PDB file of C-alpha atoms in Angstrom:
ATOM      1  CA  UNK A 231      -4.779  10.673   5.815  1.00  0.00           C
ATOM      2  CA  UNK A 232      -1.908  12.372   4.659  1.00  0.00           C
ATOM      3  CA  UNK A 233      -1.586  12.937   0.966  1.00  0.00           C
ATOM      4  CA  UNK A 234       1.584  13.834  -1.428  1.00  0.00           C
ATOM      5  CA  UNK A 235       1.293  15.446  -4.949  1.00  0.00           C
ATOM      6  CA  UNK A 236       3.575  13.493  -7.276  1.00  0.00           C
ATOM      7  CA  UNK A 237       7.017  12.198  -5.305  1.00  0.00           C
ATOM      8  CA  UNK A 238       6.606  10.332  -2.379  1.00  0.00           C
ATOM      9  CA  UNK A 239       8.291  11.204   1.349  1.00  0.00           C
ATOM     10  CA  UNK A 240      10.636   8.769   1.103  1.00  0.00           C
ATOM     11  CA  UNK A 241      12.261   5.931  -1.050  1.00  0.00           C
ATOM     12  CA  UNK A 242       9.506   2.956  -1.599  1.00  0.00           C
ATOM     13  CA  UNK A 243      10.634  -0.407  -0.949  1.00  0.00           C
ATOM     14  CA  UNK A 244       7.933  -2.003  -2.632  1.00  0.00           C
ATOM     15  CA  UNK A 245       5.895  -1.117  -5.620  1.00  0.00           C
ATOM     16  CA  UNK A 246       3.205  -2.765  -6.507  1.00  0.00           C
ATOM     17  CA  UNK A 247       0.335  -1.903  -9.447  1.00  0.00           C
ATOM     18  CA  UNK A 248      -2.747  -3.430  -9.916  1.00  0.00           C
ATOM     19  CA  UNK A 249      -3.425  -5.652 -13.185  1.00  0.00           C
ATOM     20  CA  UNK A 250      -6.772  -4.742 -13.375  1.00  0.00           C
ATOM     21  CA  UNK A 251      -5.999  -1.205 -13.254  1.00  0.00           C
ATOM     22  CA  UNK A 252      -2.687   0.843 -14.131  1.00  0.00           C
ATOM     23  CA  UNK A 253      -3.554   3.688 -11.970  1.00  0.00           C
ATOM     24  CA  UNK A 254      -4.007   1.641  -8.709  1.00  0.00           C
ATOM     25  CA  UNK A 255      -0.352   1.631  -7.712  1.00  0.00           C
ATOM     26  CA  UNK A 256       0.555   0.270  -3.639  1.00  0.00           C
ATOM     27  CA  UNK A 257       4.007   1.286  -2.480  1.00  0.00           C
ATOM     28  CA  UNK A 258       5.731   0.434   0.750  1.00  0.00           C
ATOM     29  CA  UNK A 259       7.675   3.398   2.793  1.00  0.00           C
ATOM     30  CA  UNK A 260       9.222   1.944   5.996  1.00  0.00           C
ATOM     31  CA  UNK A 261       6.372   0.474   7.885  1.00  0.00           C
ATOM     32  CA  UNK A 262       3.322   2.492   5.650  1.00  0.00           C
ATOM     33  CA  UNK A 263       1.747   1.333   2.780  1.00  0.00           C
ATOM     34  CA  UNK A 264       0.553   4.356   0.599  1.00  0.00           C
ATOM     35  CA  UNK A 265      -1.693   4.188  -2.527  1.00  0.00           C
ATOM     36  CA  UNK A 266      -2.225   6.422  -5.702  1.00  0.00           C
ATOM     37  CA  UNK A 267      -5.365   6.087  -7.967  1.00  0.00           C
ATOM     38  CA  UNK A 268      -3.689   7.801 -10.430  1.00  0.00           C
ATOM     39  CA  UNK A 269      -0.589   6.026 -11.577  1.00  0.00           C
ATOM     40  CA  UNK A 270       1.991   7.851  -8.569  1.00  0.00           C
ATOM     41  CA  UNK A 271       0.380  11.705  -9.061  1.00  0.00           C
ATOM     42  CA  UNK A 272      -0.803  11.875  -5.900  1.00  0.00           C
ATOM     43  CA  UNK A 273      -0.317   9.406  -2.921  1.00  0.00           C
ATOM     44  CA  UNK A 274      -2.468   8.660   0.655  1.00  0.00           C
ATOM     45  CA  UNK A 275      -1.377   6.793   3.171  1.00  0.00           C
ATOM     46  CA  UNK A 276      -3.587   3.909   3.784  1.00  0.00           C
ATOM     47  CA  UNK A 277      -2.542   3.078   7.560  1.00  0.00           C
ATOM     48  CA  UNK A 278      -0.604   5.529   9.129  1.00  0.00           C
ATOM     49  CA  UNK A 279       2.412   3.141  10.641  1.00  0.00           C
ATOM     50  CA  UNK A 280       0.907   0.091  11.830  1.00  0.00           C
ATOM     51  CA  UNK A 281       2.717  -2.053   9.937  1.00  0.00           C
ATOM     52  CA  UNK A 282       5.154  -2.983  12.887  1.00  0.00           C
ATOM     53  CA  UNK A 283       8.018  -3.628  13.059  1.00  0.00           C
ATOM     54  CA  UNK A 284       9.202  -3.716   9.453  1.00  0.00           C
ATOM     55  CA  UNK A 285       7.083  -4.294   6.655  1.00  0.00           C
ATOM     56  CA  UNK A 286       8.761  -6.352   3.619  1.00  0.00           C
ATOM     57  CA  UNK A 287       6.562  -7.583   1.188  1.00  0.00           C
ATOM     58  CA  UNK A 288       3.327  -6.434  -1.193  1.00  0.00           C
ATOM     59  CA  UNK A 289       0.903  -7.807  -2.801  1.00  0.00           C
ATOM     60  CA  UNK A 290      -2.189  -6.989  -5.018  1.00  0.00           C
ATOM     61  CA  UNK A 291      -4.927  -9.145  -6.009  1.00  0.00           C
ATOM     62  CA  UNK A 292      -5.088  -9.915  -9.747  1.00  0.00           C
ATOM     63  CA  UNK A 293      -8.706  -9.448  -9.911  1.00  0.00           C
ATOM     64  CA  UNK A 294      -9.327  -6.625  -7.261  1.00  0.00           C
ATOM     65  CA  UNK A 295      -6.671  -3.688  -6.936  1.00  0.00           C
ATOM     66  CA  UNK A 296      -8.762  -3.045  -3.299  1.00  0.00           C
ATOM     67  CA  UNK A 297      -7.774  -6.294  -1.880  1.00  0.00           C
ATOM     68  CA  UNK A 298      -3.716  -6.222  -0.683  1.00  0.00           C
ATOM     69  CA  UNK A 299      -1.813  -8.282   1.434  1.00  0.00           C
ATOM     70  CA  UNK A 300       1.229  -6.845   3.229  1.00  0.00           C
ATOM     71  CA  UNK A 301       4.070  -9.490   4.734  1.00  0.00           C
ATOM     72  CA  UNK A 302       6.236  -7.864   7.733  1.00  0.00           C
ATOM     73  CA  UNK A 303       9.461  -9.613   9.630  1.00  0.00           C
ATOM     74  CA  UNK A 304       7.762 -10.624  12.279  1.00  0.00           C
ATOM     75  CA  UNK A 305       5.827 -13.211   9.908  1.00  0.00           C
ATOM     76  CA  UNK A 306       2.904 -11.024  10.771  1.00  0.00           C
ATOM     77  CA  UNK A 307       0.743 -10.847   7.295  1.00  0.00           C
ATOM     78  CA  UNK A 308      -2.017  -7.610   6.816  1.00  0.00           C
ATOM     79  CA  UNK A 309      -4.637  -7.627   4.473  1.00  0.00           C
ATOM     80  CA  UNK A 310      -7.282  -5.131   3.232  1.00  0.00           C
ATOM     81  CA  UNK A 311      -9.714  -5.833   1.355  1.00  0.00           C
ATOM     82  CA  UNK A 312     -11.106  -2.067   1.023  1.00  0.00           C
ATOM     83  CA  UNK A 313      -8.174  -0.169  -0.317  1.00  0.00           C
ATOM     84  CA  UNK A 314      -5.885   0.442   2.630  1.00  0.00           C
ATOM     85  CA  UNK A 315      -9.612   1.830   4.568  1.00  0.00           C
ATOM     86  CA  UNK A 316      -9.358  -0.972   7.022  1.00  0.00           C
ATOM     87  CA  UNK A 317      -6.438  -3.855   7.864  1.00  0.00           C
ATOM     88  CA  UNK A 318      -6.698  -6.662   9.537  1.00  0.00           C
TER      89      UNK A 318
END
């Protein structure tokens, strides 16, 4: 996984951050999804580019920051429910 100290490659899209916990923060760049665990110090992204073709929306559980859903153009909707580890 790549990671990023403090600004991310590119502009985000999407920003999401957890409710449950202010450091959890998802953000959308293109077609990756990247996370920070430390309210947007340092970011990983969570599945390379998979997220084909474009991804366009983000979501975050209320109750569990590791559970996000991620809504792409093609009506094609990803979900993890491990923090980005695995999509399906």
């Amino acid at each position: 996984s790549q990671v990023w100290l403090g600004e991310l490659p590119a502009v985000a899209s999407k920003v999401a951050v957890a409710r449950t916990n202010a450091n959890v923060v998802y953000a959308l760049l293109n077609n990756s999804v990247y996370r920070s665990t430390n309210g947007g110090d340092n970011w990983t992204n969570v599945n390379g580019s998979n997220m084909s073709p474009t991804a366009l929306s983000l979501a975050i559980d209320p109750t569990n920051p590791d559970r996000v859903f991620v809504g792409c153009f093609t009506g094609a909707i990803f979900r993890t429910i491990n923090g980005g580890a695995n999509w399906t």
